[in-house]
Amino acid sequence: MSDRLQQSQRDAGKFSSSFVQEWSDEFLALFPHRYDFIWADHAQPKEKPSWKTESRYPLSDRVIQQSTGLYGVRFGSQTQYCLLDIDIQSFYHPAHDPFAISRIAATLEVLGLVQYLACTSSYSGGLHLYFPLSQAVSSWQLAIVISTLLENAGFKIRSGQLEVFPNPKPYSADGTLSLFNAHRLPLQVGSYLLNRDLEPIWSTQQQFAEQWKFAQQQNELDSQLFKRILKQAKHRLLHISGKADKFIADLNAEIELGWTSSGQTNRLLGRITMREYIFHHVLAGGEPLIGTALVNRIVEVARSLPGYTEFCNHQHEIEHRAEEWARCVENSHYFHYGEQNGKFRQKSELIDQAVEKAPTWNQQQSENARDRIRSAIADLLEKESLPTNATARFKVLLHYKIGGGSLYKHRDLWHPEYLSISSELTDPDSLDCENSRNISTQLEAGSAQELLVDSTSLLPGHGGNSFLHPASSDCVDVDSVSLGSNFTTEQQAEMDCVHLAAIEDLSKTFELENATDSNPPPAPHQVMKMQRFLDSGDPILQAEAYAWSHYYPGWLRFPSG
């Protein structure tokens, strides 16, 4: 690593919880997610850089601007763009197929992505196609939809040919969060914007940002199609064979047109029954349909088809006709797809598990809240206005439209107990490498803390964006907050209300979490931690200590009186 790049990394490490954001830089603002970034020394032209991941602190705007190395970013829980990467050796590169990119663009147009930015990735000659979006969407869902569209159109998504960013597998098999793949930032060494003939043009970051904004205004996702494609994800993951895929397509071709005249009921019911009996568990999930469940599904599909009310002359006996067809197919040579040799059930269970591990709406909301808290802390540090006291810090963070419930659940990101940032952080001259290492260690430990509870806010309100009621103890003026634990009688009464709410809320959680245990004595480190919380004078930490002592009575030393 070059000396200049090493110095840049050390400088960034000193501010391990934030980075200086150049809000006037429109280009850098296009790539807001800077955690777990990648970097590399400048390589020789057409040589591959040796990329490394930095997880201790986010990538700073100023470090990027120094251009002492190459940098790349990942995706957060939401994104406002996607990226396609086509290597120089790819079958889809213009050097091998002059129409492939046009075909790719046409494939994505149906989703509403009608404009993109093309640029060279580096001196290697690879291409990056950026598709900016008019609004933020789930990164994982966008990855699934883009990948499904391209694969359905015959494009093969794999390294060296065609890669999709964000990639569709951010969750590992054991359910833990894994990182989205990273991509290098555009317009670094060897990267230039391309015109419509895919010829390099003189490129500036301002030009890139202007073209991005133009494309962003044109690209509005078709929400209905987006949802329908998501439902196909399980179908795609099961890797249905070519023959079975054609069978499904043929059945759909007959079924989806519905009734166009009388005399078609018998054949349509037969086709519906075959599709639902053979493939329903693949297309919609769950167990294969049999018996009453199969009959109900046949009737449901039939009644939803075009022309049913106009041309079906058996509406008065549709349930009876569906029963006849269900018995006929169940007693025929047809079988539930994948049940040959007992292979289906095992593979289906694996796919079900993978789908269940995908980020839920709650997980996405939680990750969004954590992103907002990180950004708020970074902004307060930049303004040198992050309070050292927990109550004052809580109050200030509310002004960033972060709910009280979110702040409590994610207190590992902001509470002084987890995130201790001294006033020295605001003075760059007072920092040295040892301080940088200490701060990084604190942050890594804080981010790894497992929250004991998952409750709503301890204070009045519903965890939304509105400010807390003035009667709550954490909503006093910042200037009046004491760094100690001495409160007026009125404030102490308010603290008691907070503690009672916390005890009731958290005690239920402790009871639920330990309901199947024989209530063994707590671990010594737990006792020490809760005693420290109790003695801290901090209402948030004290509330947790009170709730813990409710489930483990007799282990904490309460102040006399």
XYZ file of C-alpha atoms in Angstrom:
561
model
C 0.000 0.000 0.000
C 1.279 3.474 -0.838
C 2.231 5.847 1.976
C -0.429 8.346 0.918
C -3.157 5.704 0.897
C -2.058 4.429 4.304
C -2.239 7.945 5.642
C -5.708 8.373 4.177
C -6.890 5.185 5.870
C -5.429 6.307 9.185
C -7.077 9.700 8.870
C -10.430 8.072 8.130
C -9.955 5.700 11.067
C -9.725 8.588 13.486
C -13.353 9.337 12.788
C -14.466 5.740 12.957
C -18.116 6.472 13.683
C -18.713 9.077 10.973
C -17.285 10.877 7.988
C -17.276 14.437 6.758
C -19.984 14.649 4.118
C -19.577 17.158 1.332
C -23.282 17.824 0.853
C -22.555 20.230 -2.003
C -20.989 17.378 -3.986
C -23.936 16.024 -6.004
C -21.893 13.170 -7.440
C -20.843 11.695 -4.102
C -24.383 12.096 -2.741
C -25.526 9.515 -5.323
C -23.750 6.801 -3.317
C -24.827 7.359 0.317
C -24.136 3.883 1.756
C -20.474 3.896 2.832
C -20.207 1.090 5.377
C -18.084 -2.006 4.637
C -16.567 -0.262 1.632
C -13.833 -1.767 -0.552
C -10.525 -0.152 -1.489
C -7.357 -0.983 -3.392
C -4.100 0.564 -4.482
C -3.966 1.860 -8.028
C -3.062 -1.054 -10.301
C -1.299 -1.139 -13.631
C -3.615 -0.607 -16.616
C -5.672 -3.749 -17.354
C -4.398 -5.429 -14.173
C -6.990 -6.395 -11.577
C -6.754 -4.387 -8.333
C -6.299 -6.231 -5.035
C -9.537 -5.271 -3.332
C -9.923 -5.266 0.464
C -12.927 -4.582 2.697
C -12.832 -1.952 5.463
C -15.519 -2.511 8.116
C -14.264 -0.348 10.981
C -15.546 2.970 9.685
C -17.465 4.417 6.720
C -15.829 5.759 3.595
C -15.362 9.529 3.745
C -16.206 11.912 0.922
C -12.848 13.596 1.376
C -10.954 10.318 1.125
C -12.667 9.642 -2.216
C -11.840 13.143 -3.412
C -8.145 12.672 -2.598
C -8.004 9.836 -5.183
C -5.074 8.172 -3.439
C -6.577 4.765 -4.195
C -9.575 2.998 -5.736
C -12.824 2.766 -3.794
C -16.120 0.918 -4.018
C -19.377 0.829 -2.088
C -22.125 -1.618 -1.165
C -25.886 -1.258 -0.744
C -27.944 -0.577 2.344
C -31.413 -1.961 3.044
C -32.834 0.413 0.421
C -31.442 1.807 -2.798
C -32.256 4.303 -5.524
C -30.280 2.635 -8.273
C -29.192 -0.713 -9.642
C -26.107 -1.555 -11.672
C -25.298 -4.139 -14.322
C -21.658 -5.179 -14.788
C -20.577 -6.636 -18.157
C -16.948 -7.787 -18.425
C -14.874 -7.346 -21.572
C -14.891 -11.141 -22.108
C -18.663 -11.424 -21.644
C -20.871 -12.757 -24.414
C -22.988 -9.618 -23.871
C -20.179 -7.121 -24.419
C -20.476 -5.085 -27.649
C -17.186 -6.581 -28.797
C -18.947 -9.963 -29.037
C -22.621 -9.049 -29.459
C -23.368 -5.512 -30.698
C -27.085 -5.834 -29.838
C -26.909 -7.458 -26.387
C -27.037 -4.219 -24.415
C -30.045 -3.041 -26.409
C -31.756 -6.350 -25.629
C -30.932 -5.974 -21.932
C -32.303 -2.426 -21.900
C -35.484 -3.540 -23.681
C -35.959 -6.297 -21.107
C -35.897 -3.820 -18.233
C -38.076 -1.240 -19.990
C -41.209 -3.257 -19.170
C -40.483 -2.585 -15.495
C -40.277 1.159 -16.110
C -36.481 1.441 -16.404
C -36.197 3.357 -19.651
C -32.997 5.372 -19.134
C -29.512 4.341 -18.003
C -25.982 5.687 -17.767
C -23.240 3.667 -19.435
C -19.585 3.978 -18.504
C -16.414 1.951 -18.667
C -15.587 0.280 -15.382
C -11.811 0.658 -15.805
C -9.040 0.292 -18.361
C -10.085 -3.360 -18.691
C -12.894 -2.284 -21.019
C -15.745 -3.700 -18.950
C -19.043 -1.826 -18.869
C -21.224 -0.564 -16.012
C -24.864 0.280 -16.722
C -26.468 2.433 -14.003
C -30.271 2.570 -13.709
C -31.244 5.391 -11.299
C -34.707 5.120 -9.692
C -37.206 7.874 -8.949
C -37.766 6.523 -5.432
C -36.034 4.232 -2.959
C -36.996 0.550 -2.897
C -35.893 -2.535 -1.019
C -32.433 -3.531 -2.226
C -33.169 -7.232 -1.842
C -36.490 -7.036 -3.678
C -35.003 -4.979 -6.509
C -32.210 -7.534 -6.875
C -34.715 -10.384 -7.125
C -36.897 -8.574 -9.668
C -34.041 -7.465 -11.947
C -32.418 -10.911 -11.859
C -35.721 -12.674 -12.583
C -36.518 -10.416 -15.536
C -33.100 -10.897 -17.099
C -33.025 -14.656 -16.578
C -36.538 -15.047 -17.973
C -35.281 -13.210 -21.068
C -32.470 -15.731 -21.460
C -29.549 -13.810 -19.961
C -27.196 -15.783 -17.732
C -26.263 -13.973 -14.530
C -22.848 -15.035 -13.352
C -19.446 -13.575 -12.646
C -17.520 -12.639 -15.767
C -20.658 -12.457 -17.900
C -23.425 -10.386 -16.341
C -23.617 -9.333 -12.683
C -26.468 -7.530 -10.948
C -25.924 -5.015 -8.144
C -27.474 -5.248 -5.608
C -27.195 -9.017 -5.757
C -30.227 -11.125 -4.731
C -28.679 -13.075 -1.848
C -27.903 -10.783 1.104
C -28.987 -13.420 3.663
C -26.929 -16.531 4.275
C -28.341 -20.005 4.842
C -28.187 -19.704 8.648
C -30.267 -16.525 8.581
C -27.480 -14.089 9.443
C -27.134 -10.904 7.456
C -24.429 -11.041 4.830
C -23.209 -8.077 2.841
C -24.431 -7.077 -0.585
C -21.673 -7.272 -3.176
C -19.633 -4.098 -3.615
C -18.977 -2.264 -6.882
C -16.262 0.240 -7.688
C -17.297 3.883 -7.881
C -17.542 5.369 -11.387
C -15.200 7.923 -12.987
C -12.112 6.700 -11.197
C -8.960 5.865 -13.164
C -9.929 4.318 -16.514
C -13.671 4.965 -16.092
C -15.454 7.267 -18.581
C -19.017 8.005 -19.546
C -20.157 6.527 -22.875
C -22.467 8.029 -25.465
C -25.341 6.151 -27.113
C -22.863 4.568 -29.518
C -20.938 3.327 -26.452
C -17.993 5.558 -27.286
C -16.039 7.236 -24.443
C -16.668 10.940 -23.978
C -14.958 13.538 -21.809
C -16.437 12.918 -18.383
C -16.814 14.996 -15.256
C -18.607 14.203 -12.044
C -21.004 17.070 -12.749
C -21.931 15.546 -16.126
C -22.467 12.183 -14.453
C -24.776 13.733 -11.818
C -26.762 15.622 -14.476
C -27.281 12.500 -16.586
C -28.209 10.590 -13.413
C -30.924 13.126 -12.528
C -32.347 13.010 -16.030
C -32.525 9.209 -16.005
C -33.965 9.262 -12.490
C -36.896 11.381 -13.634
C -37.671 8.904 -16.438
C -37.383 5.669 -14.464
C -40.564 5.005 -12.503
C -41.091 1.388 -11.489
C -44.314 -0.392 -12.396
C -45.365 -1.399 -8.875
C -47.882 -4.031 -10.001
C -45.402 -5.789 -12.266
C -42.760 -5.460 -9.550
C -44.999 -7.379 -7.124
C -45.898 -10.053 -9.659
C -42.268 -10.754 -10.469
C -41.447 -11.098 -6.781
C -43.949 -13.946 -6.604
C -41.981 -15.750 -9.290
C -38.863 -15.804 -7.145
C -39.554 -19.218 -5.652
C -40.324 -20.611 -9.095
C -36.946 -19.374 -10.316
C -35.055 -20.650 -7.279
C -36.433 -24.167 -7.738
C -34.772 -24.370 -11.171
C -37.670 -26.073 -12.916
C -36.499 -28.158 -15.840
C -36.919 -26.944 -19.390
C -39.667 -29.468 -20.193
C -41.633 -28.616 -17.055
C -41.227 -24.908 -17.698
C -42.665 -25.325 -21.194
C -45.530 -27.418 -19.784
C -46.385 -24.572 -17.383
C -46.205 -22.028 -20.194
C -48.532 -24.105 -22.387
C -51.051 -24.530 -19.578
C -50.951 -20.824 -18.807
C -51.467 -19.954 -22.466
C -54.755 -21.863 -22.501
C -55.948 -20.910 -19.023
C -55.245 -17.176 -18.908
C -57.448 -16.391 -21.952
C -60.446 -17.801 -20.091
C -63.777 -18.320 -21.841
C -64.217 -16.814 -25.282
C -67.403 -18.740 -26.161
C -69.654 -21.464 -24.791
C -68.636 -25.131 -24.788
C -65.155 -24.534 -23.296
C -65.813 -25.362 -19.620
C -64.730 -28.989 -19.694
C -61.341 -28.347 -21.302
C -60.580 -25.247 -19.201
C -61.384 -27.026 -15.932
C -59.144 -29.879 -16.999
C -56.228 -27.544 -17.718
C -56.749 -25.633 -14.466
C -56.820 -28.883 -12.496
C -53.619 -30.172 -14.074
C -51.720 -26.939 -13.409
C -52.854 -26.588 -9.805
C -52.342 -30.281 -8.961
C -48.907 -30.590 -10.563
C -47.344 -27.156 -10.043
C -49.233 -25.102 -7.440
C -46.698 -25.791 -4.646
C -43.930 -24.589 -6.964
C -45.670 -21.477 -8.250
C -47.312 -20.315 -5.018
C -45.553 -22.219 -2.225
C -46.920 -24.474 0.487
C -47.843 -28.146 0.285
C -49.072 -29.783 -2.948
C -52.846 -29.494 -3.333
C -55.099 -32.516 -2.823
C -58.746 -33.160 -1.935
C -60.861 -30.198 -0.836
C -57.966 -27.738 -1.116
C -57.495 -28.688 -4.760
C -61.233 -28.379 -5.502
C -61.430 -24.943 -3.878
C -58.440 -23.738 -5.875
C -59.939 -24.959 -9.168
C -63.172 -23.095 -8.455
C -61.305 -19.951 -7.378
C -59.238 -19.845 -10.574
C -62.199 -20.611 -12.836
C -64.344 -17.816 -11.398
C -61.489 -15.308 -11.767
C -60.948 -15.924 -15.492
C -62.236 -13.652 -18.256
C -65.563 -14.684 -19.803
C -66.631 -16.929 -16.912
C -69.899 -15.123 -16.204
C -70.708 -14.606 -19.898
C -69.895 -18.021 -21.422
C -69.624 -20.678 -18.695
C -72.933 -22.586 -18.705
C -72.008 -24.674 -15.653
C -71.763 -21.932 -13.028
C -74.581 -23.533 -10.996
C -72.575 -26.767 -10.658
C -68.982 -25.520 -10.842
C -68.035 -27.079 -7.476
C -69.348 -30.481 -8.572
C -67.489 -30.313 -11.889
C -64.291 -29.291 -10.067
C -64.622 -32.296 -7.728
C -64.931 -34.645 -10.695
C -61.808 -33.228 -12.324
C -59.850 -33.312 -9.054
C -60.632 -37.035 -8.551
C -59.776 -37.725 -12.163
C -56.332 -36.094 -12.004
C -55.504 -37.524 -8.557
C -56.156 -41.036 -9.871
C -54.231 -40.476 -13.105
C -50.533 -40.913 -13.944
C -49.867 -37.226 -13.117
C -47.941 -36.411 -9.925
C -46.868 -33.387 -7.923
C -43.814 -31.906 -9.607
C -40.562 -32.944 -7.930
C -41.888 -35.894 -5.955
C -40.026 -38.408 -8.091
C -37.493 -40.362 -6.051
C -38.461 -38.351 -2.975
C -36.335 -35.409 -4.061
C -39.013 -32.737 -4.048
C -39.778 -32.492 -0.358
C -36.150 -32.007 0.672
C -35.518 -29.361 -1.985
C -38.811 -27.601 -1.302
C -38.032 -27.393 2.398
C -34.638 -25.878 1.632
C -36.231 -23.259 -0.615
C -38.910 -22.518 2.000
C -36.177 -21.957 4.559
C -34.292 -19.667 2.197
C -37.419 -17.626 1.489
C -38.174 -17.376 5.205
C -34.662 -16.060 5.796
C -35.198 -13.243 3.339
C -35.487 -9.813 4.946
C -39.011 -9.156 6.158
C -40.713 -5.784 6.182
C -39.847 -5.445 9.878
C -36.197 -6.256 9.201
C -36.089 -3.669 6.440
C -37.699 -1.060 8.713
C -35.214 -1.880 11.464
C -32.278 -1.502 9.093
C -33.694 1.792 7.827
C -33.932 3.066 11.406
C -30.327 2.086 12.080
C -29.220 3.907 8.923
C -31.023 7.065 10.070
C -29.437 6.890 13.525
C -25.953 6.416 12.055
C -26.470 9.397 9.756
C -27.722 11.547 12.628
C -24.735 10.663 14.821
C -22.390 11.430 11.923
C -24.035 14.818 11.400
C -23.869 15.698 15.115
C -20.203 14.757 15.236
C -19.491 16.872 12.185
C -21.261 19.826 13.827
C -19.410 19.131 17.111
C -22.785 19.086 18.880
C -23.208 15.497 20.070
C -24.164 15.649 23.793
C -22.282 13.395 26.193
C -25.323 12.794 28.416
C -27.787 10.079 27.351
C -30.921 12.107 28.039
C -29.673 15.100 26.107
C -28.491 12.861 23.265
C -31.912 11.176 23.153
C -33.657 14.561 22.895
C -31.375 15.832 20.139
C -31.805 12.668 18.045
C -35.578 13.098 18.126
C -35.127 16.189 15.970
C -33.837 13.919 13.179
C -37.323 12.385 12.882
C -36.306 9.194 14.678
C -38.972 7.714 16.952
C -38.374 7.076 20.649
C -39.060 3.368 20.158
C -36.421 3.130 17.441
C -33.888 4.957 19.619
C -34.464 2.560 22.501
C -34.251 -0.582 20.387
C -31.071 0.580 18.656
C -29.383 2.276 21.598
C -26.150 0.431 20.781
C -25.657 3.041 18.031
C -26.009 6.176 20.161
C -26.198 5.578 23.930
C -23.055 6.563 25.911
C -23.035 3.110 27.538
C -22.284 1.620 24.124
C -20.937 4.557 22.124
C -18.501 6.620 24.143
C -17.104 9.418 22.014
C -15.115 12.024 23.896
C -14.952 15.692 23.019
C -11.514 14.993 21.563
C -13.237 13.608 18.500
C -14.188 17.118 17.481
C -10.562 18.235 17.524
C -8.614 16.447 14.769
C -5.288 17.654 16.156
C -5.874 15.868 19.452
C -6.325 12.428 17.845
C -3.600 9.883 17.381
C -3.434 6.321 16.136
C -3.984 4.858 19.595
C -7.173 6.877 20.028
C -8.299 5.674 16.617
C -7.816 2.041 17.597
C -9.664 2.531 20.870
C -12.635 4.175 19.182
C -12.787 1.461 16.522
C -12.789 -1.184 19.259
C -15.625 0.564 21.077
C -17.704 0.814 17.929
C -17.163 -2.806 16.948
C -18.141 -3.940 20.431
C -21.188 -1.711 20.409
C -22.448 -2.880 17.066
C -22.115 -6.497 18.177
C -24.248 -6.008 21.284
C -27.294 -8.252 21.275
C -30.340 -6.292 22.400
C -32.101 -7.903 25.331
C -35.521 -6.600 24.379
C -37.562 -5.689 21.357
C -40.204 -3.425 22.809
C -41.799 -0.138 21.937
C -40.573 3.130 23.356
C -40.301 3.364 27.143
C -41.686 6.863 26.915
C -45.166 8.082 25.867
C -45.783 7.886 22.134
C -45.852 5.189 19.496
C -42.329 5.188 18.156
C -43.197 7.476 15.300
C -41.636 10.689 14.129
C -43.495 12.987 16.489
C -41.765 14.444 19.543
C -42.415 12.992 22.955
C -44.914 14.559 25.322
C -43.371 17.329 27.468
C -44.211 15.344 30.597
C -41.665 12.652 29.794
C -38.357 12.928 31.585
C -36.274 12.689 28.415
C -37.961 15.675 26.824
C -36.515 18.400 29.048
C -34.459 21.196 27.528
C -30.946 20.147 26.618
C -29.443 23.054 28.519
C -31.173 21.994 31.722
C -29.967 18.389 31.646
C -27.559 17.477 34.402
C -24.643 15.173 33.825
C -25.262 13.535 37.173
C -28.294 11.761 38.634
C -29.778 14.540 40.797
C -33.346 15.429 39.864
C -36.061 17.696 41.253
C -39.065 16.103 42.931
C -41.135 16.632 39.808
C -38.418 15.143 37.591
C -38.017 12.171 39.923
C -41.756 11.502 39.741
C -41.503 11.518 35.973
C -38.538 9.132 36.163
C -40.639 6.773 38.280
C -43.302 6.759 35.559
C -40.653 5.881 33.001
C -39.326 3.097 35.235
C -42.796 1.652 35.806
C -43.513 1.631 32.076
C -40.157 0.001 31.419
C -40.616 -2.630 34.118
C -44.029 -3.613 32.787
C -42.827 -3.695 29.180
C -39.466 -5.341 29.695
C -40.574 -7.823 32.362
C -42.997 -9.368 29.887
C -40.122 -9.757 27.455
C -37.865 -11.379 30.060
C -40.644 -13.781 31.054
C -41.314 -14.742 27.442
C -37.632 -15.244 26.682
C -37.095 -17.431 29.743
C -40.468 -19.186 29.882
C -39.011 -22.581 28.958
C -36.035 -22.323 31.309
C -35.910 -23.502 34.927
C -34.919 -19.968 35.914
C -31.226 -20.661 36.679
C -29.210 -17.968 38.466
C -27.946 -15.216 36.172
C -24.371 -15.181 34.951
C -21.975 -13.034 37.041
C -21.277 -10.685 34.128
C -25.020 -10.092 33.783
C -25.305 -9.138 37.437
C -22.340 -6.775 37.173
C -23.757 -5.181 34.032
C -27.210 -4.633 35.537
C -25.730 -3.251 38.747
C -23.747 -0.810 36.661
C -26.943 0.171 34.840
C -28.755 0.663 38.130
C -26.002 2.858 39.579
C -25.600 4.933 36.408
C -28.342 7.444 37.131
C -29.414 7.089 33.499
C -33.206 6.570 33.237
C -32.955 4.340 30.164
C -30.365 2.008 31.665
C -32.038 2.063 35.077
C -35.317 1.029 33.475
C -33.665 -2.064 32.054
C -32.038 -2.867 35.395
C -35.399 -2.591 37.204
C -37.042 -4.893 34.668
C -34.208 -7.401 34.961
C -34.432 -7.407 38.767
C -38.155 -8.084 38.504
C -37.323 -11.429 36.903
C -34.153 -12.044 38.959
C -35.063 -10.630 42.392
C -32.424 -10.280 45.084
C -29.374 -9.987 42.846
C -29.028 -6.196 42.690
C -28.138 -3.712 45.449
C -30.763 -0.977 45.463
C -30.062 2.384 47.125
C -31.510 2.653 50.635
C -34.570 4.817 51.168
